[in-house]
Structure formats: C-alpha cells, structure tokens
PDB file of C-alpha atoms in Angstrom:
ATOM      1  CA  UNK A   1       7.111  12.256  47.871  1.00 50.00           C
ATOM      2  CA  UNK A   2       9.303   9.177  47.509  1.00 51.00           C
ATOM      3  CA  UNK A   3       6.265   7.169  46.461  1.00 49.00           C
ATOM      4  CA  UNK A   4       5.436   9.774  43.828  1.00 49.00           C
ATOM      5  CA  UNK A   5       8.989   9.729  42.460  1.00 41.00           C
ATOM      6  CA  UNK A   6       8.967   5.934  42.355  1.00 42.00           C
ATOM      7  CA  UNK A   7       5.685   5.970  40.461  1.00 46.00           C
ATOM      8  CA  UNK A   8       7.063   8.423  37.928  1.00 42.00           C
ATOM      9  CA  UNK A   9      10.178   6.302  37.454  1.00 40.00           C
ATOM     10  CA  UNK A  10       8.051   3.182  36.991  1.00 42.00           C
ATOM     11  CA  UNK A  11       5.859   4.998  34.441  1.00 41.00           C
ATOM     12  CA  UNK A  12       8.896   6.281  32.544  1.00 45.00           C
ATOM     13  CA  UNK A  13      10.457   2.827  32.507  1.00 45.00           C
ATOM     14  CA  UNK A  14       7.201   1.437  31.172  1.00 46.00           C
ATOM     15  CA  UNK A  15       7.327   3.882  28.274  1.00 43.00           C
ATOM     16  CA  UNK A  16      10.982   3.017  27.627  1.00 46.00           C
ATOM     17  CA  UNK A  17      10.132  -0.668  27.669  1.00 46.00           C
ATOM     18  CA  UNK A  18       7.298  -0.145  25.202  1.00 45.00           C
ATOM     19  CA  UNK A  19       9.440   1.878  22.799  1.00 47.00           C
ATOM     20  CA  UNK A  20      12.304  -0.587  23.076  1.00 49.00           C
ATOM     21  CA  UNK A  21      10.092  -3.531  22.209  1.00 71.00           C
ATOM     22  CA  UNK A  22      10.151  -2.716  18.489  1.00 80.00           C
ATOM     23  CA  UNK A  23      13.061  -1.271  16.556  1.00 94.00           C
ATOM     24  CA  UNK A  24      11.615   0.440  13.507  1.00 97.00           C
ATOM     25  CA  UNK A  25      12.394  -0.070  10.750  1.00 96.00           C
ATOM     26  CA  UNK A  26      13.304  -3.612  11.828  1.00 95.00           C
ATOM     27  CA  UNK A  27      16.976  -4.503  11.572  1.00 93.00           C
ATOM     28  CA  UNK A  28      17.959  -5.905   8.179  1.00 92.00           C
ATOM     29  CA  UNK A  29      14.586  -4.932   6.728  1.00 97.00           C
ATOM     30  CA  UNK A  30      14.501  -5.945   3.070  1.00 97.00           C
ATOM     31  CA  UNK A  31      12.213  -5.805   0.068  1.00 98.00           C
ATOM     32  CA  UNK A  32      11.759  -8.370  -2.694  1.00 98.00           C
ATOM     33  CA  UNK A  33      14.867  -9.584  -4.530  1.00 97.00           C
ATOM     34  CA  UNK A  34      15.351 -10.198  -8.279  1.00 97.00           C
ATOM     35  CA  UNK A  35      12.170  -8.279  -8.990  1.00 98.00           C
ATOM     36  CA  UNK A  36      10.625  -8.639 -12.461  1.00 98.00           C
ATOM     37  CA  UNK A  37       8.749  -5.410 -13.155  1.00 98.00           C
ATOM     38  CA  UNK A  38       7.401  -6.522 -16.531  1.00 98.00           C
ATOM     39  CA  UNK A  39       5.696  -9.564 -15.017  1.00 98.00           C
ATOM     40  CA  UNK A  40       4.477  -7.595 -12.010  1.00 98.00           C
ATOM     41  CA  UNK A  41       2.682  -5.022 -14.169  1.00 98.00           C
ATOM     42  CA  UNK A  42       1.417  -7.524 -16.753  1.00 98.00           C
ATOM     43  CA  UNK A  43      -1.999  -7.995 -15.101  1.00 98.00           C
ATOM     44  CA  UNK A  44      -4.379  -6.267 -12.740  1.00 98.00           C
ATOM     45  CA  UNK A  45      -3.931  -6.451  -8.961  1.00 98.00           C
ATOM     46  CA  UNK A  46      -6.871  -6.566  -6.538  1.00 98.00           C
ATOM     47  CA  UNK A  47      -6.467  -5.216  -3.017  1.00 98.00           C
ATOM     48  CA  UNK A  48      -7.723  -7.581  -0.310  1.00 98.00           C
ATOM     49  CA  UNK A  49      -6.512  -5.656   2.741  1.00 98.00           C
ATOM     50  CA  UNK A  50      -5.114  -2.178   3.160  1.00 98.00           C
ATOM     51  CA  UNK A  51      -4.075   0.395   5.713  1.00 98.00           C
ATOM     52  CA  UNK A  52      -6.108   3.621   5.909  1.00 97.00           C
ATOM     53  CA  UNK A  53      -4.178   6.651   4.682  1.00 96.00           C
ATOM     54  CA  UNK A  54      -5.084  10.238   3.908  1.00 93.00           C
ATOM     55  CA  UNK A  55      -5.879   9.613   0.248  1.00 93.00           C
ATOM     56  CA  UNK A  56      -7.530   6.211   0.748  1.00 94.00           C
ATOM     57  CA  UNK A  57      -9.654   6.123   3.929  1.00 97.00           C
ATOM     58  CA  UNK A  58     -11.407   3.052   5.257  1.00 98.00           C
ATOM     59  CA  UNK A  59     -14.682   4.403   3.852  1.00 98.00           C
ATOM     60  CA  UNK A  60     -13.358   3.566   0.356  1.00 98.00           C
ATOM     61  CA  UNK A  61     -12.564  -0.103   1.022  1.00 98.00           C
ATOM     62  CA  UNK A  62     -14.652  -1.455  -1.828  1.00 98.00           C
ATOM     63  CA  UNK A  63     -13.639  -2.843  -5.236  1.00 98.00           C
ATOM     64  CA  UNK A  64     -10.093  -1.504  -4.953  1.00 98.00           C
ATOM     65  CA  UNK A  65      -7.705  -2.421  -7.743  1.00 98.00           C
ATOM     66  CA  UNK A  66      -4.456  -1.238  -9.289  1.00 98.00           C
ATOM     67  CA  UNK A  67      -3.196  -1.434 -12.874  1.00 98.00           C
ATOM     68  CA  UNK A  68       0.243  -0.556 -14.169  1.00 98.00           C
ATOM     69  CA  UNK A  69       1.641  -0.099 -17.672  1.00 98.00           C
ATOM     70  CA  UNK A  70       4.926   0.867 -19.277  1.00 97.00           C
ATOM     71  CA  UNK A  71       4.937   4.397 -20.651  1.00 97.00           C
ATOM     72  CA  UNK A  72       6.203   4.954 -24.186  1.00 94.00           C
ATOM     73  CA  UNK A  73       8.332   7.859 -22.995  1.00 93.00           C
ATOM     74  CA  UNK A  74       9.405   8.597 -19.413  1.00 94.00           C
ATOM     75  CA  UNK A  75       8.863  12.297 -19.905  1.00 92.00           C
ATOM     76  CA  UNK A  76      10.765  15.156 -18.336  1.00 95.00           C
ATOM     77  CA  UNK A  77      10.578  13.679 -14.820  1.00 97.00           C
ATOM     78  CA  UNK A  78      11.655  10.170 -15.795  1.00 97.00           C
ATOM     79  CA  UNK A  79       8.457   8.289 -14.934  1.00 98.00           C
ATOM     80  CA  UNK A  80       8.590   4.894 -16.669  1.00 98.00           C
ATOM     81  CA  UNK A  81       5.296   3.414 -15.421  1.00 98.00           C
ATOM     82  CA  UNK A  82       1.707   4.570 -15.669  1.00 98.00           C
ATOM     83  CA  UNK A  83      -0.444   3.949 -12.581  1.00 98.00           C
ATOM     84  CA  UNK A  84      -4.216   3.490 -12.547  1.00 98.00           C
ATOM     85  CA  UNK A  85      -5.939   3.065  -9.187  1.00 97.00           C
ATOM     86  CA  UNK A  86      -9.610   2.550  -8.451  1.00 97.00           C
ATOM     87  CA  UNK A  87     -11.720   2.445  -5.299  1.00 98.00           C
ATOM     88  CA  UNK A  88     -15.354   2.901  -4.347  1.00 98.00           C
ATOM     89  CA  UNK A  89     -17.195   4.123  -1.303  1.00 98.00           C
ATOM     90  CA  UNK A  90     -18.408   1.312   0.921  1.00 98.00           C
ATOM     91  CA  UNK A  91     -21.684   3.125   1.484  1.00 97.00           C
ATOM     92  CA  UNK A  92     -24.259   3.340  -1.308  1.00 96.00           C
ATOM     93  CA  UNK A  93     -24.365   4.681  -3.951  1.00 96.00           C
ATOM     94  CA  UNK A  94     -20.728   3.471  -3.996  1.00 96.00           C
ATOM     95  CA  UNK A  95     -19.190   6.630  -5.417  1.00 96.00           C
ATOM     96  CA  UNK A  96     -16.176   5.844  -7.590  1.00 97.00           C
ATOM     97  CA  UNK A  97     -12.706   7.231  -6.900  1.00 97.00           C
ATOM     98  CA  UNK A  98     -10.553   6.607  -9.944  1.00 97.00           C
ATOM     99  CA  UNK A  99      -7.139   8.092 -10.678  1.00 96.00           C
ATOM    100  CA  UNK A 100      -7.471   7.766 -14.446  1.00 95.00           C
ATOM    101  CA  UNK A 101      -4.134   8.531 -16.097  1.00 94.00           C
ATOM    102  CA  UNK A 102      -2.958  11.151 -13.603  1.00 95.00           C
ATOM    103  CA  UNK A 103      -0.452   8.992 -11.685  1.00 98.00           C
ATOM    104  CA  UNK A 104       3.006   7.774 -12.622  1.00 98.00           C
ATOM    105  CA  UNK A 105       5.825   5.753 -11.090  1.00 98.00           C
ATOM    106  CA  UNK A 106       9.581   6.006 -11.367  1.00 98.00           C
ATOM    107  CA  UNK A 107      11.758   2.931 -10.910  1.00 98.00           C
ATOM    108  CA  UNK A 108      14.217   3.646  -8.100  1.00 98.00           C
ATOM    109  CA  UNK A 109      15.822   0.218  -7.653  1.00 98.00           C
ATOM    110  CA  UNK A 110      14.630  -2.316 -10.254  1.00 97.00           C
ATOM    111  CA  UNK A 111      16.053  -5.475  -8.671  1.00 98.00           C
ATOM    112  CA  UNK A 112      14.599  -4.814  -5.209  1.00 98.00           C
ATOM    113  CA  UNK A 113      11.162  -3.605  -6.307  1.00 98.00           C
ATOM    114  CA  UNK A 114      11.536  -0.019  -5.145  1.00 98.00           C
ATOM    115  CA  UNK A 115       9.527   2.574  -7.048  1.00 98.00           C
ATOM    116  CA  UNK A 116       8.215   6.058  -6.324  1.00 98.00           C
ATOM    117  CA  UNK A 117       4.688   7.219  -7.198  1.00 98.00           C
ATOM    118  CA  UNK A 118       3.276  10.687  -7.695  1.00 97.00           C
ATOM    119  CA  UNK A 119       0.984  12.705  -9.945  1.00 97.00           C
ATOM    120  CA  UNK A 120       2.670  12.722 -13.357  1.00 97.00           C
ATOM    121  CA  UNK A 121       3.123  16.498 -13.377  1.00 97.00           C
ATOM    122  CA  UNK A 122       5.206  16.534 -10.183  1.00 97.00           C
ATOM    123  CA  UNK A 123       9.006  16.236 -10.236  1.00 98.00           C
ATOM    124  CA  UNK A 124      10.005  12.687  -9.370  1.00 97.00           C
ATOM    125  CA  UNK A 125      11.993  13.829  -6.328  1.00 96.00           C
ATOM    126  CA  UNK A 126       8.618  14.643  -4.749  1.00 97.00           C
ATOM    127  CA  UNK A 127       7.232  11.131  -5.391  1.00 98.00           C
ATOM    128  CA  UNK A 128       6.446   8.826  -2.480  1.00 97.00           C
ATOM    129  CA  UNK A 129       8.034   5.405  -1.968  1.00 98.00           C
ATOM    130  CA  UNK A 130       6.221   2.357  -3.299  1.00 98.00           C
ATOM    131  CA  UNK A 131       8.089  -0.770  -2.202  1.00 98.00           C
ATOM    132  CA  UNK A 132       7.300  -4.339  -3.185  1.00 98.00           C
ATOM    133  CA  UNK A 133       8.064  -6.222   0.013  1.00 98.00           C
ATOM    134  CA  UNK A 134       7.098  -9.692  -1.206  1.00 98.00           C
ATOM    135  CA  UNK A 135       5.853 -10.984  -4.540  1.00 98.00           C
ATOM    136  CA  UNK A 136       5.071 -14.417  -5.962  1.00 98.00           C
ATOM    137  CA  UNK A 137       3.542 -14.514  -9.422  1.00 98.00           C
ATOM    138  CA  UNK A 138       2.893 -18.246  -9.249  1.00 98.00           C
ATOM    139  CA  UNK A 139       0.830 -17.909  -6.075  1.00 98.00           C
ATOM    140  CA  UNK A 140      -0.618 -14.608  -7.207  1.00 98.00           C
ATOM    141  CA  UNK A 141       0.181 -12.260  -4.340  1.00 98.00           C
ATOM    142  CA  UNK A 142       2.187  -9.171  -3.504  1.00 99.00           C
ATOM    143  CA  UNK A 143       2.806  -7.200  -0.326  1.00 99.00           C
ATOM    144  CA  UNK A 144       3.254  -3.473  -0.916  1.00 98.00           C
ATOM    145  CA  UNK A 145       4.429  -0.808   1.500  1.00 98.00           C
ATOM    146  CA  UNK A 146       4.829   2.938   1.288  1.00 98.00           C
ATOM    147  CA  UNK A 147       8.489   2.623   2.191  1.00 98.00           C
ATOM    148  CA  UNK A 148      10.083   1.212   5.324  1.00 97.00           C
ATOM    149  CA  UNK A 149       7.847   1.000   8.424  1.00 98.00           C
ATOM    150  CA  UNK A 150       9.657   3.530  10.596  1.00 97.00           C
ATOM    151  CA  UNK A 151       7.004   4.201  13.239  1.00 97.00           C
ATOM    152  CA  UNK A 152       6.907   1.980  16.340  1.00 97.00           C
ATOM    153  CA  UNK A 153       3.618   0.816  17.831  1.00 96.00           C
ATOM    154  CA  UNK A 154       2.741  -1.724  20.534  1.00 95.00           C
ATOM    155  CA  UNK A 155       2.063  -4.305  17.803  1.00 96.00           C
ATOM    156  CA  UNK A 156       5.035  -3.737  15.517  1.00 97.00           C
ATOM    157  CA  UNK A 157       6.179  -1.195  12.956  1.00 98.00           C
ATOM    158  CA  UNK A 158       4.082   1.037  10.735  1.00 98.00           C
ATOM    159  CA  UNK A 159       4.476   3.461   7.884  1.00 98.00           C
ATOM    160  CA  UNK A 160       2.921   6.899   8.116  1.00 95.00           C
ATOM    161  CA  UNK A 161      -0.694   7.717   7.292  1.00 93.00           C
ATOM    162  CA  UNK A 162      -0.228  10.804   5.136  1.00 92.00           C
ATOM    163  CA  UNK A 163       0.572  10.914   1.426  1.00 93.00           C
ATOM    164  CA  UNK A 164       4.235   9.998   1.002  1.00 96.00           C
ATOM    165  CA  UNK A 165       5.812   7.264   3.108  1.00 96.00           C
ATOM    166  CA  UNK A 166       2.464   5.742   4.007  1.00 97.00           C
ATOM    167  CA  UNK A 167       0.344   2.649   3.467  1.00 98.00           C
ATOM    168  CA  UNK A 168       0.411  -1.149   3.493  1.00 98.00           C
ATOM    169  CA  UNK A 169      -1.445  -3.330   0.971  1.00 98.00           C
ATOM    170  CA  UNK A 170      -2.096  -6.992   0.285  1.00 99.00           C
ATOM    171  CA  UNK A 171      -2.529  -7.585  -3.449  1.00 98.00           C
ATOM    172  CA  UNK A 172      -3.829 -10.708  -5.176  1.00 98.00           C
ATOM    173  CA  UNK A 173      -4.237 -11.490  -8.848  1.00 98.00           C
ATOM    174  CA  UNK A 174      -7.672 -12.988  -8.288  1.00 98.00           C
ATOM    175  CA  UNK A 175     -10.457 -10.653  -7.300  1.00 98.00           C
ATOM    176  CA  UNK A 176     -12.294 -13.321  -5.324  1.00 97.00           C
ATOM    177  CA  UNK A 177     -10.857 -13.445  -1.830  1.00 98.00           C
ATOM    178  CA  UNK A 178      -8.723 -16.464  -0.914  1.00 98.00           C
ATOM    179  CA  UNK A 179      -8.549 -16.411   2.861  1.00 98.00           C
ATOM    180  CA  UNK A 180      -5.668 -18.875   3.020  1.00 98.00           C
ATOM    181  CA  UNK A 181      -3.595 -16.758   0.645  1.00 98.00           C
ATOM    182  CA  UNK A 182      -4.417 -13.526   2.464  1.00 98.00           C
ATOM    183  CA  UNK A 183      -3.347 -15.092   5.752  1.00 98.00           C
ATOM    184  CA  UNK A 184      -0.118 -16.266   4.134  1.00 98.00           C
ATOM    185  CA  UNK A 185       0.720 -12.715   3.067  1.00 98.00           C
ATOM    186  CA  UNK A 186      -0.243 -11.421   6.512  1.00 98.00           C
ATOM    187  CA  UNK A 187       2.255 -13.892   7.937  1.00 98.00           C
ATOM    188  CA  UNK A 188       4.953 -12.544   5.638  1.00 98.00           C
ATOM    189  CA  UNK A 189       4.133  -8.999   6.734  1.00 98.00           C
ATOM    190  CA  UNK A 190       4.294  -9.994  10.405  1.00 98.00           C
ATOM    191  CA  UNK A 191       7.657 -11.677   9.871  1.00 97.00           C
ATOM    192  CA  UNK A 192       8.908  -8.430   8.332  1.00 98.00           C
ATOM    193  CA  UNK A 193       7.905  -6.601  11.517  1.00 98.00           C
ATOM    194  CA  UNK A 194       4.746  -4.876  10.304  1.00 98.00           C
ATOM    195  CA  UNK A 195       1.914  -4.049  12.684  1.00 98.00           C
ATOM    196  CA  UNK A 196      -0.999  -6.005  11.206  1.00 98.00           C
ATOM    197  CA  UNK A 197      -3.616  -4.153  13.231  1.00 98.00           C
ATOM    198  CA  UNK A 198      -3.548  -1.364  10.613  1.00 98.00           C
ATOM    199  CA  UNK A 199      -4.933  -3.656   7.904  1.00 98.00           C
ATOM    200  CA  UNK A 200      -8.638  -3.627   7.058  1.00 98.00           C
ATOM    201  CA  UNK A 201     -10.535  -5.869   4.652  1.00 98.00           C
ATOM    202  CA  UNK A 202     -11.547  -4.649   1.210  1.00 98.00           C
ATOM    203  CA  UNK A 203     -14.911  -5.818  -0.135  1.00 98.00           C
ATOM    204  CA  UNK A 204     -14.318  -7.304  -3.593  1.00 98.00           C
ATOM    205  CA  UNK A 205     -17.823  -8.730  -3.998  1.00 97.00           C
ATOM    206  CA  UNK A 206     -20.513  -7.371  -6.314  1.00 94.00           C
ATOM    207  CA  UNK A 207     -18.023  -5.194  -8.171  1.00 94.00           C
ATOM    208  CA  UNK A 208     -19.420  -4.150 -11.525  1.00 79.00           C
ATOM    209  CA  UNK A 209     -16.440  -4.985 -13.670  1.00 59.00           C
ATOM    210  CA  UNK A 210     -12.829  -3.869 -13.493  1.00 57.00           C
ATOM    211  CA  UNK A 211     -12.731  -0.125 -13.730  1.00 48.00           C
ATOM    212  CA  UNK A 212     -16.420   0.731 -13.568  1.00 41.00           C
ATOM    213  CA  UNK A 213     -18.280   1.241 -10.333  1.00 40.00           C
ATOM    214  CA  UNK A 214     -21.945   0.996  -9.543  1.00 40.00           C
ATOM    215  CA  UNK A 215     -22.248   4.567  -8.361  1.00 40.00           C
ATOM    216  CA  UNK A 216     -21.615   7.962  -9.859  1.00 39.00           C
ATOM    217  CA  UNK A 217     -18.025   8.398 -10.988  1.00 40.00           C
ATOM    218  CA  UNK A 218     -15.774  11.073  -9.532  1.00 42.00           C
ATOM    219  CA  UNK A 219     -12.839  10.297 -11.816  1.00 41.00           C
ATOM    220  CA  UNK A 220     -13.169  13.582 -13.669  1.00 36.00           C
ATOM    221  CA  UNK A 221     -12.957  15.589 -10.485  1.00 37.00           C
ATOM    222  CA  UNK A 222     -10.446  13.378  -8.648  1.00 43.00           C
ATOM    223  CA  UNK A 223      -7.360  15.300  -7.630  1.00 44.00           C
ATOM    224  CA  UNK A 224      -4.074  13.992  -8.939  1.00 44.00           C
ATOM    225  CA  UNK A 225      -2.879  13.474  -5.375  1.00 48.00           C
ATOM    226  CA  UNK A 226      -5.505  10.784  -4.805  1.00 53.00           C
ATOM    227  CA  UNK A 227      -5.071   7.037  -5.041  1.00 56.00           C
ATOM    228  CA  UNK A 228      -1.306   6.765  -4.830  1.00 64.00           C
ATOM    229  CA  UNK A 229      -1.087   2.976  -4.384  1.00 69.00           C
TER     230      UNK A 229
END
C-alpha cells in the first residue's frame, strides 16, 4: 500500500513538474513595437510554416499566401482592413481554398501590431486575435500568432487550434523559401516561448501565380469562417 501511495505521489509530482516547466503565456510576453500597418499591408505575404488549425489543416499546406488592403470605409463594425487568404490542397488536383473578400480585420492596438480578424458580416467583438509578434520589412519576415500562447505543452507554449485564439505563422515577402530566414524567425518564436513542434512546412513551389491555383477553385463556396490568417 505504501509503495502504491509513493508511486502515485511520484506520478503527481511528475505532472506538476511538467506543468511548472512552462508558464503560459510567458512572463512579459510582448508583440512587435512601433508597428507600421501601412508598410505591413503594402505587399503580399507568403506563408512558409504554419500551425494546423480548424480552418486551415495540414492538408492545405500548399501555396498559402495572405494579402491585406485598407478599406475605404470601416463599415458598421469598424473593420479598417480587408483580408484575402489563399491556400491549396497538398494532394492533387490541388483544390483551391480562397477567402475572396469575405474577411476583414479591425485594428485593436496599432503600435503593437494587434488586430482582430473575422468574416466582415460579424460584429468585431466576435473577431479573433491576430497579433504581429515580430516584423522586419528590410529582411522580409513576420511572425504572426492568434493571440498570446496560453496553452502549456512539454515543448513550450501554444495557442489554441480552433477558430479564434489559434494559429502560428511564419510569413516572408519572397515566395521562394529562404531556409536561413525561416530558421531566424523560428529562433525568434522560440525565444518568445512558442512550442515550435506545431509548425509544419508550406510548399511554395510550382504555384500557378499569386491567387490562382492549379486545381478547381472552391472560392465561391468557401464559408466566410475559413482562412482567418
């Protein structure tokens, strides 16, 4: 009996030790500072690595890009930015998943790169966090997270995997993969406390132009809840 109790105590302590290893979100977790939204949205971003989430599974890790533009009017819900996301199935015939003009973003904190994204018809208080964690226009990279990584794992901190409060992305200006640059951004993410094991590569080769896929398009049928990066 004593042996059994000791084993249970040891097991419980092991769990406590594991959970205590990572405080999530990490203490003093910060996003980018002095963020320039106009420059950030001035050109297309290509996704080199991303975390699987409900609306963007690993099976769609092909030719993923994001485009942003200022809206002429913020509308009733105050969305200042239009969001256009694109992905394709990895498996042939590479079905296209394109958000078209259904997504919008509201600027929450302009200087620290905090926005919220949702289908344009939804009230902005239902939008999910889109945080720019790191960004360097000169080097052509950005690290994007669906809010603070609040979930602890053995390898660090993670966001969720649902719709809001989920996701981690490595963006580059160039579509062609630069392994050195990707590893640099991974290092930044690790230093911020993110669990890098959630990141998977995106295939940016043999993409038939920016915005048009090689397979049959599903943009017309895509639900507005899709593609929230």
